[in-house]
């Protein structure tokens, strides 16, 4: 039993749309994965800075010792 030409055309259009949507989902998945990795790195950096800030608050003289250093030559 053969399908009417309109039905076959509609099936072809739906298959193309599905292929496009699958490609879009794959691209978005890649972007989410990349952003997730970047977020994790940023979170780790923030945690490190937080620990260093806590250390400076507990021992303010350590921060003063760093401030006494001369500035680098490019300043």
Short mmCIF file of N, CA, C and O in Angstrom, two decimals:
data_model
loop_
_atom_site.label_atom_id
_atom_site.label_comp_id
_atom_site.label_asym_id
_atom_site.label_seq_id
_atom_site.Cartn_x
_atom_site.Cartn_y
_atom_site.Cartn_z
N UNK A 1 0.83 -1.16 0.00
CA UNK A 1 0.00 0.00 0.00
C UNK A 1 0.90 1.25 0.00
O UNK A 1 1.73 1.43 0.85
N UNK A 2 0.71 2.10 -0.92
CA UNK A 2 1.51 3.29 -1.10
C UNK A 2 0.85 4.47 -0.39
O UNK A 2 -0.36 4.60 -0.38
N UNK A 3 1.71 5.33 0.16
CA UNK A 3 1.19 6.52 0.83
C UNK A 3 0.96 7.63 -0.19
O UNK A 3 1.68 7.72 -1.18
N UNK A 4 0.01 8.49 0.06
CA UNK A 4 -0.20 9.62 -0.83
C UNK A 4 1.04 10.52 -0.82
O UNK A 4 1.77 10.57 0.17
N UNK A 5 1.32 11.22 -1.91
CA UNK A 5 2.52 12.06 -1.99
C UNK A 5 2.58 13.11 -0.87
O UNK A 5 3.66 13.43 -0.38
N UNK A 6 1.44 13.62 -0.46
CA UNK A 6 1.43 14.62 0.61
C UNK A 6 1.91 14.02 1.93
O UNK A 6 2.64 14.66 2.69
N UNK A 7 1.51 12.81 2.21
CA UNK A 7 1.91 12.15 3.45
C UNK A 7 3.41 11.89 3.44
O UNK A 7 4.09 12.11 4.45
N UNK A 8 3.95 11.44 2.31
CA UNK A 8 5.39 11.18 2.22
C UNK A 8 6.18 12.48 2.36
O UNK A 8 7.21 12.52 3.02
N UNK A 9 5.67 13.55 1.76
CA UNK A 9 6.34 14.84 1.88
C UNK A 9 6.35 15.30 3.34
O UNK A 9 7.35 15.81 3.84
N UNK A 10 5.24 15.10 4.01
CA UNK A 10 5.15 15.48 5.43
C UNK A 10 6.11 14.66 6.27
O UNK A 10 6.79 15.19 7.17
N UNK A 11 6.22 13.38 5.98
CA UNK A 11 7.16 12.52 6.71
C UNK A 11 8.59 12.99 6.48
O UNK A 11 9.39 13.08 7.42
N UNK A 12 8.93 13.32 5.23
CA UNK A 12 10.27 13.81 4.91
C UNK A 12 10.58 15.11 5.66
O UNK A 12 11.68 15.29 6.20
N UNK A 13 9.61 16.01 5.72
CA UNK A 13 9.80 17.28 6.44
C UNK A 13 10.02 17.03 7.94
O UNK A 13 10.89 17.64 8.56
N UNK A 14 9.24 16.11 8.50
CA UNK A 14 9.39 15.80 9.92
C UNK A 14 10.75 15.16 10.21
O UNK A 14 11.38 15.45 11.23
N UNK A 15 11.22 14.30 9.32
CA UNK A 15 12.53 13.68 9.49
C UNK A 15 13.64 14.73 9.44
O UNK A 15 14.60 14.67 10.21
N UNK A 16 13.50 15.71 8.55
CA UNK A 16 14.49 16.79 8.48
C UNK A 16 14.47 17.63 9.75
O UNK A 16 15.52 18.01 10.28
N UNK A 17 13.29 17.91 10.25
CA UNK A 17 13.19 18.69 11.47
C UNK A 17 13.79 17.94 12.65
O UNK A 17 14.48 18.54 13.50
N UNK A 18 13.56 16.65 12.72
CA UNK A 18 14.14 15.85 13.80
C UNK A 18 15.66 15.86 13.71
O UNK A 18 16.35 16.01 14.72
N UNK A 19 16.19 15.72 12.51
CA UNK A 19 17.64 15.74 12.33
C UNK A 19 18.20 17.10 12.78
O UNK A 19 19.25 17.16 13.45
N UNK A 20 17.54 18.18 12.42
CA UNK A 20 17.97 19.52 12.82
C UNK A 20 17.92 19.66 14.34
O UNK A 20 18.86 20.19 14.96
N UNK A 21 16.85 19.19 14.96
CA UNK A 21 16.72 19.28 16.41
C UNK A 21 17.78 18.46 17.12
O UNK A 21 18.34 18.89 18.14
N UNK A 22 18.09 17.28 16.59
CA UNK A 22 19.14 16.45 17.19
C UNK A 22 20.49 17.15 17.11
O UNK A 22 21.26 17.13 18.08
N UNK A 23 20.76 17.79 15.98
CA UNK A 23 22.01 18.54 15.83
C UNK A 23 22.07 19.70 16.81
O UNK A 23 23.10 19.97 17.43
N UNK A 24 20.95 20.39 16.96
CA UNK A 24 20.89 21.51 17.90
C UNK A 24 21.10 21.03 19.33
O UNK A 24 21.85 21.65 20.10
N UNK A 25 20.49 19.93 19.69
CA UNK A 25 20.65 19.38 21.04
C UNK A 25 22.10 18.99 21.29
O UNK A 25 22.65 19.25 22.36
N UNK A 26 22.75 18.37 20.30
CA UNK A 26 24.16 18.00 20.45
C UNK A 26 25.03 19.24 20.68
O UNK A 26 25.93 19.24 21.53
N UNK A 27 24.77 20.30 19.91
CA UNK A 27 25.53 21.54 20.07
C UNK A 27 25.31 22.16 21.44
O UNK A 27 26.26 22.62 22.09
N UNK A 28 24.07 22.19 21.89
CA UNK A 28 23.77 22.74 23.21
C UNK A 28 24.39 21.90 24.32
O UNK A 28 24.88 22.43 25.33
N UNK A 29 24.38 20.60 24.14
CA UNK A 29 25.01 19.71 25.13
C UNK A 29 26.50 20.00 25.25
O UNK A 29 27.05 20.04 26.35
N UNK A 30 27.17 20.21 24.12
CA UNK A 30 28.59 20.56 24.14
C UNK A 30 28.82 21.87 24.88
O UNK A 30 29.76 22.00 25.67
N UNK A 31 27.96 22.85 24.63
CA UNK A 31 28.11 24.15 25.31
C UNK A 31 27.88 24.02 26.81
O UNK A 31 28.61 24.61 27.61
N UNK A 32 26.90 23.24 27.21
CA UNK A 32 26.63 23.05 28.63
C UNK A 32 27.81 22.35 29.30
O UNK A 32 28.23 22.71 30.40
N UNK A 33 28.39 21.39 28.62
CA UNK A 33 29.54 20.68 29.16
C UNK A 33 30.72 21.63 29.34
O UNK A 33 31.38 21.62 30.39
N UNK A 34 30.98 22.46 28.35
CA UNK A 34 32.08 23.43 28.43
C UNK A 34 31.83 24.42 29.57
O UNK A 34 32.73 24.71 30.37
N UNK A 35 30.62 24.94 29.65
CA UNK A 35 30.30 25.90 30.71
C UNK A 35 30.39 25.26 32.09
O UNK A 35 30.81 25.90 33.05
N UNK A 36 30.03 24.01 32.18
CA UNK A 36 30.13 23.30 33.45
C UNK A 36 31.58 23.19 33.91
O UNK A 36 31.89 23.40 35.09
N UNK A 37 32.47 22.87 32.98
CA UNK A 37 33.89 22.79 33.32
C UNK A 37 34.44 24.15 33.72
O UNK A 37 35.20 24.27 34.69
N UNK A 38 34.05 25.20 32.98
CA UNK A 38 34.51 26.55 33.31
C UNK A 38 33.97 26.98 34.67
O UNK A 38 34.68 27.62 35.45
N UNK A 39 32.73 26.64 34.96
CA UNK A 39 32.14 26.97 36.25
C UNK A 39 32.90 26.28 37.37
O UNK A 39 33.18 26.89 38.41
N UNK A 40 33.25 25.02 37.17
CA UNK A 40 33.98 24.28 38.20
C UNK A 40 35.34 24.93 38.47
O UNK A 40 35.74 25.10 39.63
N UNK A 41 36.04 25.33 37.41
CA UNK A 41 37.34 25.99 37.59
C UNK A 41 37.17 27.33 38.31
O UNK A 41 37.96 27.67 39.20
N UNK A 42 36.15 28.09 37.96
CA UNK A 42 35.91 29.37 38.62
C UNK A 42 35.56 29.16 40.09
O UNK A 42 36.00 29.92 40.96
N UNK A 43 34.79 28.14 40.37
CA UNK A 43 34.41 27.84 41.76
C UNK A 43 35.64 27.47 42.58
O UNK A 43 35.80 27.93 43.71
N UNK A 44 36.53 26.67 41.99
CA UNK A 44 37.76 26.29 42.70
C UNK A 44 38.64 27.51 42.96
O UNK A 44 39.21 27.66 44.04
N UNK A 45 38.74 28.41 41.97
CA UNK A 45 39.53 29.62 42.14
C UNK A 45 38.93 30.50 43.23
O UNK A 45 39.66 31.08 44.06
N UNK A 46 37.62 30.60 43.27
CA UNK A 46 36.96 31.41 44.29
C UNK A 46 37.19 30.81 45.68
O UNK A 46 37.44 31.54 46.65
N UNK A 47 37.15 29.50 45.78
CA UNK A 47 37.40 28.85 47.08
C UNK A 47 38.83 29.10 47.54
O UNK A 47 39.07 29.37 48.72
N UNK A 48 39.78 29.07 46.60
CA UNK A 48 41.18 29.34 46.94
C UNK A 48 41.33 30.78 47.42
O UNK A 48 41.99 31.04 48.43
N UNK A 49 40.72 31.72 46.72
CA UNK A 49 40.80 33.12 47.13
C UNK A 49 40.15 33.32 48.49
O UNK A 49 40.64 34.09 49.32
N UNK A 50 39.05 32.63 48.75
CA UNK A 50 38.38 32.73 50.04
C UNK A 50 39.29 32.23 51.16
O UNK A 50 39.39 32.87 52.21
N UNK A 51 39.97 31.11 50.93
CA UNK A 51 40.90 30.57 51.93
C UNK A 51 42.04 31.55 52.18
O UNK A 51 42.43 31.79 53.33
N UNK A 52 42.58 32.13 51.10
CA UNK A 52 43.67 33.09 51.27
C UNK A 52 43.20 34.33 52.02
O UNK A 52 43.93 34.87 52.86
N UNK A 53 41.99 34.81 51.74
CA UNK A 53 41.44 35.96 52.45
C UNK A 53 41.27 35.64 53.93
O UNK A 53 41.59 36.48 54.80
N UNK A 54 40.79 34.44 54.23
CA UNK A 54 40.65 34.05 55.63
C UNK A 54 42.00 34.02 56.33
O UNK A 54 42.13 34.44 57.47
N UNK A 55 43.03 33.52 55.62
CA UNK A 55 44.37 33.48 56.19
C UNK A 55 44.87 34.90 56.47
O UNK A 55 45.48 35.17 57.50
N UNK A 56 44.61 35.82 55.54
CA UNK A 56 45.04 37.20 55.74
C UNK A 56 44.29 37.85 56.90
O UNK A 56 44.86 38.66 57.64
N UNK A 57 43.02 37.50 57.07
CA UNK A 57 42.25 38.07 58.17
C UNK A 57 42.73 37.52 59.51
O UNK A 57 42.73 38.23 60.51
N UNK A 58 43.18 36.27 59.52
CA UNK A 58 43.68 35.67 60.76
C UNK A 58 45.09 36.15 61.08
O UNK A 58 45.48 36.20 62.24
N UNK A 59 45.85 36.49 60.04
CA UNK A 59 47.23 36.90 60.24
C UNK A 59 47.49 38.15 59.38
O UNK A 59 48.10 38.06 58.32
N UNK A 60 47.04 39.31 59.82
CA UNK A 60 47.16 40.52 58.99
C UNK A 60 48.60 40.92 58.71
O UNK A 60 48.89 41.56 57.72
N UNK A 61 49.54 40.52 59.55
CA UNK A 61 50.94 40.91 59.32
C UNK A 61 51.48 40.26 58.05
O UNK A 61 52.39 40.79 57.42
N UNK A 62 50.93 39.12 57.64
CA UNK A 62 51.38 38.47 56.40
C UNK A 62 51.04 39.34 55.19
O UNK A 62 51.82 39.44 54.25
N UNK A 63 49.91 39.99 55.23
CA UNK A 63 49.51 40.88 54.15
C UNK A 63 50.37 42.13 54.11
O UNK A 63 50.69 42.66 53.05
N UNK A 64 50.77 42.62 55.29
CA UNK A 64 51.62 43.80 55.35
C UNK A 64 53.00 43.50 54.79
O UNK A 64 53.60 44.34 54.13
N UNK A 65 53.50 42.31 55.02
CA UNK A 65 54.80 41.93 54.49
C UNK A 65 54.78 41.93 52.97
O UNK A 65 55.74 42.34 52.33
N UNK A 66 53.68 41.50 52.41
CA UNK A 66 53.57 41.50 50.95
C UNK A 66 53.47 42.93 50.43
O UNK A 66 53.97 43.25 49.36
N UNK A 67 52.84 43.82 51.19
CA UNK A 67 52.68 45.20 50.75
C UNK A 67 54.00 45.95 50.78
O UNK A 67 54.16 46.94 50.07
N UNK A 68 54.95 45.51 51.61
CA UNK A 68 56.25 46.18 51.70
C UNK A 68 57.15 45.86 50.52
O UNK A 68 58.18 46.51 50.34
N UNK A 69 56.80 44.90 49.72
CA UNK A 69 57.62 44.55 48.56
C UNK A 69 57.54 45.67 47.53
O UNK A 69 56.50 46.29 47.34
N UNK A 70 58.65 45.92 46.83
CA UNK A 70 58.60 46.95 45.78
C UNK A 70 57.73 46.47 44.62
O UNK A 70 57.62 45.26 44.37
N UNK A 71 57.11 47.39 43.90
CA UNK A 71 56.29 46.98 42.78
C UNK A 71 57.13 46.38 41.66
O UNK A 71 58.32 46.68 41.54
N UNK A 72 56.56 45.55 40.84
CA UNK A 72 57.30 44.98 39.72
C UNK A 72 57.76 46.08 38.76
O UNK A 72 57.20 47.18 38.76
N UNK A 73 58.77 45.80 37.94
CA UNK A 73 59.33 46.84 37.06
C UNK A 73 58.35 47.44 36.05
O UNK A 73 58.54 48.55 35.63
N UNK A 74 57.32 46.75 35.71
CA UNK A 74 56.41 47.30 34.69
C UNK A 74 55.44 48.31 35.26
O UNK A 74 54.64 48.88 34.54
N UNK A 75 55.51 48.61 36.58
CA UNK A 75 54.62 49.63 37.16
C UNK A 75 55.23 50.97 37.11
O UNK A 75 56.21 51.39 37.30
#
